[in-house]
Coordinates of C-alpha atoms in Angstrom, one line a residue:
Chain A
M1 CA 31.5 -59.5 32.5
V2 CA 30.8 -60.9 29.1
K3 CA 33.1 -59.8 26.3
I4 CA 31.6 -58.8 23.0
G5 CA 33.8 -58.4 19.9
V6 CA 33.0 -55.7 17.4
F7 CA 34.3 -56.7 14.0
A8 CA 36.3 -53.7 13.0
L9 CA 37.7 -53.9 9.4
Q10 CA 35.4 -51.1 8.3
G11 CA 32.1 -49.4 9.2
A12 CA 30.1 -48.3 12.3
V13 CA 32.4 -49.7 14.9
R14 CA 32.4 -46.9 17.4
E15 CA 28.6 -46.9 17.7
H16 CA 28.4 -50.6 18.5
V17 CA 31.2 -50.3 21.0
R18 CA 29.3 -47.5 22.8
A19 CA 26.0 -49.5 22.7
V20 CA 27.7 -52.6 24.2
E21 CA 29.4 -50.6 26.9
E22 CA 26.2 -48.8 27.8
C23 CA 24.6 -52.2 28.2
G24 CA 27.2 -53.0 30.8
A25 CA 29.3 -55.5 28.8
E26 CA 32.9 -55.2 27.7
A27 CA 33.5 -54.4 24.0
V28 CA 36.6 -55.6 22.2
V29 CA 37.5 -54.0 18.8
I30 CA 38.5 -56.9 16.6
K31 CA 41.0 -56.1 13.8
L32 CA 43.1 -59.3 13.8
K33 CA 41.9 -62.9 13.6
D34 CA 43.8 -64.0 16.7
Q35 CA 41.6 -61.7 18.8
L36 CA 38.5 -63.7 18.1
S37 CA 39.4 -66.3 20.7
E38 CA 39.2 -63.5 23.4
V39 CA 35.4 -62.9 23.0
D40 CA 32.2 -64.7 23.8
G41 CA 30.1 -63.1 21.0
L42 CA 30.7 -61.1 17.9
I43 CA 28.9 -58.1 16.3
L44 CA 29.3 -57.6 12.6
P45 CA 28.6 -53.9 12.1
G46 CA 27.0 -51.9 9.2
G47 CA 29.3 -50.7 6.5
E48 CA 30.1 -51.9 3.0
S49 CA 29.9 -55.7 2.7
T50 CA 32.1 -55.8 -0.4
T51 CA 34.9 -53.9 1.4
M52 CA 34.7 -56.1 4.5
R53 CA 34.8 -59.2 2.3
R54 CA 37.9 -58.1 0.6
L55 CA 39.7 -57.4 3.9
I56 CA 38.4 -60.7 5.3
D57 CA 40.1 -62.6 2.5
K58 CA 43.2 -60.5 2.6
Y59 CA 43.8 -61.3 6.2
D60 CA 42.6 -64.9 6.1
F61 CA 39.8 -64.2 8.6
M62 CA 37.2 -66.4 6.9
S63 CA 38.1 -69.8 8.4
E64 CA 38.4 -68.2 11.9
L65 CA 34.9 -66.6 11.5
K66 CA 33.4 -70.0 10.4
E67 CA 35.1 -71.7 13.4
F68 CA 33.7 -69.1 15.7
A69 CA 30.2 -69.9 14.4
A70 CA 30.8 -73.6 14.5
A71 CA 31.8 -73.3 18.2
G72 CA 28.2 -72.1 18.8
K73 CA 29.2 -68.6 19.8
P74 CA 26.5 -66.0 19.1
M75 CA 26.9 -63.6 16.2
F76 CA 24.9 -60.4 15.5
G77 CA 24.9 -58.8 12.0
T78 CA 23.5 -55.4 11.3
C79 CA 22.9 -54.4 7.7
A80 CA 26.2 -55.3 6.0
G81 CA 26.7 -57.8 8.9
L82 CA 23.5 -59.6 8.0
I83 CA 24.8 -59.9 4.5
L84 CA 28.0 -61.5 5.8
L85 CA 26.0 -64.0 7.9
A86 CA 23.5 -65.1 5.3
K87 CA 23.8 -68.6 3.6
R88 CA 22.3 -67.2 0.3
L89 CA 22.6 -63.9 -1.4
V90 CA 20.3 -62.8 -4.3
G91 CA 22.3 -62.4 -7.4
Y92 CA 25.5 -64.0 -6.1
D93 CA 26.8 -67.5 -6.5
A94 CA 28.4 -67.8 -3.1
P95 CA 27.8 -66.4 0.3
H96 CA 30.3 -64.7 2.6
I97 CA 30.5 -66.4 6.1
G98 CA 27.3 -68.3 5.1
V99 CA 26.1 -69.6 8.5
M100 CA 22.5 -68.2 9.0
D101 CA 19.8 -70.0 7.1
V102 CA 18.3 -67.0 5.3
T103 CA 18.4 -65.6 1.7
V104 CA 19.3 -61.9 1.7
E105 CA 18.9 -59.3 -1.0
R106 CA 21.3 -56.3 -0.9
N107 CA 20.2 -52.6 -1.2
S108 CA 16.7 -53.9 -1.5
F109 CA 14.9 -50.7 -0.4
G110 CA 16.7 -48.6 -3.0
R111 CA 19.4 -46.0 -3.1
Q112 CA 20.3 -43.5 -0.3
R113 CA 17.4 -41.1 -1.1
E114 CA 15.0 -44.0 -0.3
S115 CA 16.8 -44.7 3.0
F116 CA 14.4 -44.1 6.0
E117 CA 13.6 -44.5 9.6
A118 CA 10.4 -46.2 10.9
D119 CA 9.0 -47.5 14.2
L120 CA 9.1 -51.3 14.5
D121 CA 7.8 -53.9 16.9
I122 CA 10.5 -56.5 17.3
A123 CA 9.1 -59.8 18.7
G124 CA 10.5 -60.5 22.2
V125 CA 12.9 -57.5 21.9
A126 CA 11.2 -54.2 21.7
E127 CA 8.0 -52.3 20.8
N128 CA 8.2 -48.9 19.0
F129 CA 11.8 -49.3 18.1
A130 CA 13.2 -46.5 16.0
A131 CA 14.8 -48.4 13.2
V132 CA 17.2 -46.6 10.8
F133 CA 17.5 -48.2 7.4
I134 CA 20.4 -47.1 5.2
R135 CA 20.6 -48.7 1.7
G136 CA 19.5 -51.7 3.7
P137 CA 19.1 -55.3 2.7
H138 CA 16.1 -57.6 3.6
I139 CA 15.6 -61.3 4.2
V140 CA 13.8 -62.6 1.1
Q141 CA 13.4 -66.1 2.5
A142 CA 14.0 -67.6 6.0
G143 CA 14.7 -71.3 6.7
E144 CA 12.4 -73.4 8.9
N145 CA 14.4 -72.9 12.1
V146 CA 14.5 -69.1 11.7
E147 CA 12.4 -67.1 14.0
V148 CA 11.1 -63.9 12.2
L149 CA 11.3 -61.0 14.7
A150 CA 10.2 -58.1 12.6
K151 CA 8.7 -57.2 9.3
Y152 CA 8.5 -53.8 7.6
D153 CA 6.2 -53.4 4.6
G154 CA 5.8 -57.2 4.4
R155 CA 9.6 -57.8 4.3
I156 CA 11.5 -59.6 7.0
V157 CA 13.9 -57.1 8.6
A158 CA 15.0 -58.9 11.8
A159 CA 15.4 -62.6 12.5
R160 CA 17.0 -65.1 14.8
E161 CA 18.2 -68.6 14.2
G162 CA 19.6 -70.0 17.5
Q163 CA 23.0 -68.4 18.0
F164 CA 22.6 -66.0 15.0
L165 CA 20.8 -62.6 15.1
G166 CA 20.4 -60.4 12.1
C167 CA 18.7 -57.1 11.2
S168 CA 18.4 -54.9 8.1
F169 CA 18.6 -51.7 10.1
H170 CA 21.1 -49.9 12.4
P171 CA 20.3 -50.2 16.1
E172 CA 23.7 -48.7 16.8
L173 CA 22.7 -45.3 15.3
T174 CA 20.2 -44.6 18.1
D175 CA 20.4 -44.4 21.9
D176 CA 17.9 -47.2 22.2
H177 CA 20.0 -50.2 23.1
R178 CA 17.3 -52.9 23.5
M179 CA 18.5 -54.8 20.4
T180 CA 22.1 -54.9 21.7
A181 CA 20.9 -55.8 25.2
Y182 CA 18.9 -58.8 23.6
F183 CA 22.1 -60.0 21.9
I184 CA 24.2 -59.6 25.1
N185 CA 21.6 -61.8 26.8
M186 CA 22.0 -64.4 24.0
V187 CA 25.7 -64.4 24.7
K188 CA 25.1 -64.8 28.5
E189 CA 22.8 -67.7 27.8
S190 CA 25.3 -69.4 25.5
L191 CA 27.9 -69.3 28.4
V192 CA 25.5 -71.0 30.8
K193 CA 24.9 -74.0 28.5
Chain B
M1 CA 8.2 -43.6 7.6
K2 CA 10.6 -40.7 7.2
T3 CA 13.3 -40.2 4.6
G4 CA 16.1 -37.6 4.6
T5 CA 16.3 -37.3 8.4
D6 CA 19.6 -36.2 9.9
R7 CA 20.0 -39.7 11.3
V8 CA 19.5 -41.3 7.9
K9 CA 21.8 -38.8 6.2
R10 CA 24.6 -38.7 8.8
G11 CA 24.2 -42.5 9.4
M12 CA 25.1 -43.1 5.7
A13 CA 28.5 -41.4 6.3
E14 CA 29.0 -43.3 9.6
M15 CA 28.8 -46.6 7.5
Q16 CA 31.7 -45.4 5.3
K17 CA 34.0 -45.0 8.3
G18 CA 37.4 -46.6 8.0
G19 CA 37.0 -46.8 4.3
V20 CA 38.3 -45.3 1.1
I21 CA 36.2 -43.3 -1.4
M22 CA 37.8 -43.2 -4.9
D23 CA 37.4 -40.8 -7.8
V24 CA 36.4 -42.6 -11.0
V25 CA 35.6 -41.3 -14.5
N26 CA 34.0 -44.4 -16.1
A27 CA 32.4 -47.8 -15.4
E28 CA 35.7 -49.6 -15.9
Q29 CA 37.5 -47.5 -13.2
A30 CA 34.4 -47.9 -10.9
K31 CA 34.7 -51.7 -11.1
I32 CA 38.4 -51.6 -10.3
A33 CA 37.6 -49.4 -7.3
E34 CA 34.8 -51.7 -6.0
E35 CA 37.0 -54.8 -6.6
A36 CA 39.8 -53.1 -4.6
G37 CA 37.5 -52.6 -1.6
A38 CA 36.4 -49.0 -2.0
V39 CA 33.4 -48.1 0.3
A40 CA 32.1 -45.7 -2.4
V41 CA 33.1 -44.1 -5.6
M42 CA 33.0 -40.4 -6.7
A43 CA 31.8 -40.2 -10.3
L44 CA 33.6 -37.4 -12.2
E45 CA 34.2 -36.2 -15.7
R46 CA 37.9 -35.6 -14.9
V47 CA 40.0 -36.3 -11.8
P48 CA 41.2 -33.1 -10.1
S49 CA 44.7 -33.1 -11.6
D50 CA 43.2 -33.2 -15.0
I51 CA 40.8 -30.4 -14.1
R52 CA 43.9 -28.4 -13.1
A53 CA 45.6 -29.2 -16.4
A54 CA 42.5 -28.5 -18.5
G55 CA 41.8 -25.1 -16.9
G56 CA 38.6 -23.2 -17.8
V57 CA 35.3 -23.7 -15.9
A58 CA 34.8 -27.1 -14.2
R59 CA 31.2 -28.2 -13.9
M60 CA 29.1 -31.1 -12.8
A61 CA 29.9 -34.2 -14.8
D62 CA 27.9 -35.3 -17.9
P63 CA 25.0 -37.2 -16.3
R64 CA 25.7 -40.1 -18.7
I65 CA 29.0 -40.7 -16.9
T66 CA 27.4 -40.7 -13.5
E67 CA 24.7 -43.0 -14.7
E68 CA 27.2 -45.4 -16.2
V69 CA 29.1 -45.5 -12.9
M70 CA 25.8 -46.1 -10.9
N71 CA 24.9 -49.0 -13.2
A72 CA 28.4 -50.5 -12.9
V73 CA 28.7 -51.0 -9.1
S74 CA 26.7 -51.9 -6.1
I75 CA 28.5 -49.7 -3.6
P76 CA 27.3 -46.1 -3.1
V77 CA 28.0 -43.5 -5.8
M78 CA 28.8 -39.9 -5.0
A79 CA 29.0 -37.0 -7.4
K80 CA 30.2 -33.3 -7.3
A81 CA 28.1 -30.2 -7.8
R82 CA 29.5 -26.7 -7.9
I83 CA 29.4 -24.6 -4.7
G84 CA 26.0 -22.9 -4.5
H85 CA 24.7 -24.5 -7.7
I86 CA 21.2 -25.5 -6.6
V87 CA 20.2 -27.0 -10.0
E88 CA 23.3 -29.2 -10.4
A89 CA 22.6 -30.5 -6.9
R90 CA 18.9 -31.1 -7.6
V91 CA 19.8 -32.9 -10.9
L92 CA 22.1 -35.2 -9.0
E93 CA 19.5 -35.9 -6.4
A94 CA 16.9 -36.6 -9.1
M95 CA 19.3 -39.1 -10.7
G96 CA 19.5 -41.0 -7.4
V97 CA 23.1 -40.3 -6.6
D98 CA 23.8 -41.5 -3.0
Y99 CA 25.8 -38.5 -1.7
I100 CA 26.6 -35.1 -3.2
D101 CA 30.0 -33.3 -2.8
E102 CA 29.5 -29.6 -2.9
S103 CA 33.0 -29.2 -4.1
E104 CA 35.7 -26.6 -4.4
V105 CA 37.3 -28.8 -7.1
L106 CA 34.6 -27.4 -9.5
T107 CA 34.4 -23.7 -10.3
P108 CA 32.0 -22.1 -7.7
A109 CA 28.6 -21.0 -9.0
D110 CA 28.0 -18.6 -6.1
E111 CA 30.7 -16.6 -4.4
E112 CA 28.6 -15.7 -1.4
Y113 CA 26.3 -18.6 -0.5
H114 CA 26.7 -22.3 -0.2
L115 CA 23.7 -24.6 -0.8
N116 CA 21.0 -24.9 1.9
K117 CA 21.7 -28.6 2.2
N118 CA 19.0 -29.0 4.9
A119 CA 16.4 -28.7 2.1
F120 CA 17.6 -31.9 0.3
T121 CA 16.7 -35.5 0.9
V122 CA 20.1 -36.6 -0.4
P123 CA 23.1 -36.1 2.0
F124 CA 26.0 -33.8 1.3
V125 CA 29.7 -33.8 2.0
C126 CA 31.6 -30.5 2.1
G127 CA 35.3 -29.5 2.5
C128 CA 36.7 -27.6 5.5
R129 CA 40.0 -26.1 6.5
D130 CA 39.1 -25.1 10.1
L131 CA 36.3 -25.5 12.6
G132 CA 34.5 -22.3 11.6
E133 CA 34.2 -23.6 8.1
A134 CA 33.2 -27.1 9.3
A135 CA 30.5 -25.7 11.6
R136 CA 29.0 -23.4 9.0
R137 CA 28.7 -26.3 6.5
I138 CA 27.1 -28.6 9.2
A139 CA 24.6 -25.8 10.0
E140 CA 23.8 -25.5 6.3
G141 CA 23.0 -29.3 6.4
A142 CA 26.2 -31.1 5.5
S143 CA 26.1 -34.7 6.8
M144 CA 29.7 -35.4 6.3
L145 CA 32.9 -33.4 6.2
R146 CA 36.3 -33.8 4.6
T147 CA 39.5 -31.7 4.7
K148 CA 39.9 -29.6 1.6
G149 CA 43.6 -30.3 1.3
E150 CA 44.8 -29.2 -2.1
P151 CA 43.1 -31.4 -4.7
G152 CA 45.0 -32.8 -7.6
T153 CA 48.4 -32.1 -6.2
G154 CA 49.4 -35.4 -4.8
N155 CA 50.8 -33.4 -1.9
I156 CA 49.5 -34.3 1.5
V157 CA 50.7 -31.2 3.3
E158 CA 47.5 -29.2 3.1
A159 CA 45.3 -32.1 4.2
V160 CA 47.5 -32.5 7.2
R161 CA 47.3 -28.8 8.0
H162 CA 43.5 -28.9 7.8
M163 CA 43.0 -32.1 9.8
R164 CA 45.3 -30.9 12.6
K165 CA 43.6 -27.5 12.6
V166 CA 40.1 -28.8 12.9
N167 CA 41.0 -31.3 15.6
A168 CA 43.0 -28.8 17.6
Q169 CA 40.0 -26.4 17.5
V170 CA 37.6 -29.2 18.5
R171 CA 39.8 -30.1 21.5
K172 CA 39.9 -26.4 22.5
V173 CA 36.1 -26.1 22.3
V174 CA 35.7 -29.3 24.3
G175 CA 38.0 -28.0 27.0
M176 CA 36.5 -24.5 27.2
N177 CA 34.1 -23.3 29.9
E178 CA 30.6 -22.8 28.6
D179 CA 30.7 -19.1 29.3
E180 CA 33.6 -18.8 26.8
L181 CA 31.8 -20.5 23.9
M182 CA 29.8 -17.5 22.6
T183 CA 33.0 -15.5 22.1
E184 CA 34.7 -18.5 20.5
A185 CA 31.7 -18.9 18.2
K186 CA 32.1 -15.2 17.2
L187 CA 35.8 -15.6 16.6
L188 CA 35.4 -18.9 14.5
G189 CA 32.3 -17.6 12.6
A190 CA 30.6 -20.8 13.9
P191 CA 27.0 -21.3 15.2
Y192 CA 27.0 -21.2 19.0
E193 CA 24.6 -24.1 19.3
L194 CA 26.9 -26.3 17.3
L195 CA 29.8 -25.5 19.6
L196 CA 27.7 -26.5 22.5
E197 CA 26.9 -29.8 20.8
I198 CA 30.6 -30.4 20.0
K199 CA 31.5 -29.7 23.7
R200 CA 28.8 -32.2 24.8
L201 CA 29.8 -34.9 22.3
G202 CA 33.6 -34.4 22.6
R203 CA 33.8 -34.5 18.8
L204 CA 32.2 -33.2 15.6
P205 CA 28.6 -34.4 15.2
V206 CA 29.4 -35.8 11.7
V207 CA 32.3 -37.8 10.3
N208 CA 35.4 -36.0 8.9
F209 CA 37.3 -37.7 6.1
A210 CA 40.7 -36.8 4.7
A211 CA 40.9 -35.5 1.2
G212 CA 43.0 -33.4 -1.1
G213 CA 46.5 -34.8 -1.8
V214 CA 46.5 -38.5 -0.7
A215 CA 48.8 -40.3 -3.1
T216 CA 50.3 -43.3 -1.3
P217 CA 49.2 -46.0 1.3
A218 CA 51.4 -44.2 3.8
D219 CA 49.6 -40.9 3.1
A220 CA 46.3 -42.6 3.8
A221 CA 47.6 -44.2 7.0
L222 CA 49.0 -40.8 8.1
M223 CA 45.6 -39.1 7.8
M224 CA 43.9 -41.9 9.8
Q225 CA 46.5 -41.5 12.5
L226 CA 45.8 -37.8 12.6
G227 CA 42.1 -38.6 13.3
A228 CA 40.5 -38.9 9.9
D229 CA 37.4 -41.1 9.9
G230 CA 38.3 -42.4 6.4
V231 CA 40.0 -41.2 3.2
F232 CA 39.0 -39.8 -0.2
V233 CA 41.5 -40.5 -3.0
G234 CA 41.1 -38.4 -6.1
S235 CA 43.9 -38.4 -8.7
G236 CA 46.1 -40.6 -6.5
I237 CA 44.8 -43.9 -7.8
F238 CA 44.1 -43.6 -11.5
K239 CA 47.1 -41.3 -12.1
S240 CA 49.5 -43.9 -10.6
D241 CA 51.4 -46.5 -12.5
N242 CA 49.2 -49.4 -11.4
P243 CA 45.7 -48.3 -10.3
A244 CA 44.4 -51.7 -9.2
R245 CA 47.4 -52.3 -6.9
F246 CA 47.5 -48.7 -5.6
A247 CA 43.8 -48.9 -4.8
K248 CA 44.1 -52.2 -2.9
A249 CA 47.2 -51.0 -1.0
I250 CA 45.5 -47.7 0.0
V251 CA 42.4 -49.6 1.3
E252 CA 44.6 -52.0 3.4
A253 CA 46.7 -49.1 4.8
T254 CA 43.5 -47.3 5.8
T255 CA 42.2 -50.3 7.8
H256 CA 45.5 -51.2 9.4
Y257 CA 47.0 -47.7 9.7
Q258 CA 49.1 -48.5 12.7
D259 CA 50.6 -51.7 11.3
Y260 CA 53.8 -50.4 9.9
K261 CA 55.2 -53.7 8.8
L262 CA 52.1 -54.3 6.8
I263 CA 52.3 -50.9 5.2
A264 CA 55.9 -51.5 4.3
E265 CA 54.9 -54.8 2.7
I266 CA 52.0 -53.4 0.6
S267 CA 54.1 -50.4 -0.5
K268 CA 56.8 -52.6 -2.1
N269 CA 57.1 -52.4 -5.9
L270 CA 53.9 -50.4 -6.2
G271 CA 55.3 -48.5 -9.1
V272 CA 55.4 -44.7 -9.4
A273 CA 52.8 -42.6 -7.5
M274 CA 51.3 -39.6 -9.3
K275 CA 53.9 -36.9 -9.9
G276 CA 52.6 -34.2 -7.6
I277 CA 52.9 -30.5 -7.2
E278 CA 54.8 -28.4 -4.7
I279 CA 52.1 -26.1 -3.1
S280 CA 54.3 -22.9 -3.2
N281 CA 54.5 -23.3 -7.0
L282 CA 50.7 -22.9 -7.4
A283 CA 49.5 -19.5 -8.5
P284 CA 47.1 -18.0 -5.9
G285 CA 44.2 -18.4 -8.4
D286 CA 45.0 -22.1 -8.8
R287 CA 44.5 -22.8 -5.1
M288 CA 41.2 -24.8 -5.0
Q289 CA 41.1 -24.7 -1.2
D290 CA 40.5 -20.9 -1.1
R291 CA 37.1 -21.5 -2.8
G292 CA 34.2 -21.6 -0.4
W293 CA 33.2 -19.2 2.4

């Protein structure tokens, strides 16, 4: 059974664990950097990216996360997780983990009262997917090797670049686990190679 | 496209889990909180201990302060409205505040009815001391709960009492036979359908944070260990000797609440915590937790 880590410094950890388990994979809650070696893929959940970054620095997680990416292991970022993965952030000089070739803008749909849900078609993943956007970011610009999987209102809200998968919304907040299942499949494929 | 759905409102609180929400009274404090790793800030005119000291009627903060805080940080901003004060809540919603706390820290505007929070697009957090109170607030539309504790005292005892009480009552409901739930609903003063949902989920349908008396990193870790989803710190940070260090230490203790060596390390030389008040020395009229119905 593949082991999927859920990065657990802060945010919607429980929901991702449930989604992974309901897809038939094993979920490992990752609070310490040494645990990263135990898992085949990593989910970076929704939450507050500024909080996660502070705790990443405090516990010296950053080099380990970069090594995890460099080893070719799949990573899936939802909302704050997408912000952590992006190589470029609008309004910031430096990225966080900075491994996925996209430019991301934070809180780009507005404040909480503008948060919404909408049905999306996600290429190769799901049609009519109920996507929950909460103070979500979006991908302003995607590099040439990035496959755009979904747009909402002309904005890129889901994309894949090889081992990296990112989305603006929160698949973990619904009972529709097709996005999680797609990622688990990416992890399985990475193990065959 | 739908805004203000339960999923969107409750989901926002789910994203705050494992985090610390800090009371701030200006842009400078808000930046210190964000820098320390707060998941959100609560914009106020005065922190609870100063509200206690000032006496008189405590109301929604001057919108200028809330606006200043909203402009200073990129994390979500919460603000407090008086219990039952429809207009204060609508004003905060119109300003674009991310979450409203219908709070017993302010003087209630209505001694019978809480806000119908289902009617708002913006989500609400409310205080609770037991499952009956928690369930009534959820049925009115609260998307997030917190213990009431006893705000502005720096004394954790009431928050502990409320967290233990709610969780014990949830466990009882989960373990009960379905035939017994209607009587339990009557005894708790809780909507029957909500008890059915709690039994089905095995937990509350919304997150429940600790609030009201958290003063040290160990207090925050204690509340997490008792089952809190996260922590609100009111007076505890900006009434301490060294707010920036206290704020960081409380964030770290909340994430790693079972790492006692770490908590020892981050608690060293923190300086003096807020002074605090023994609950039995409070006059009955000064007990904020008794506000709300």
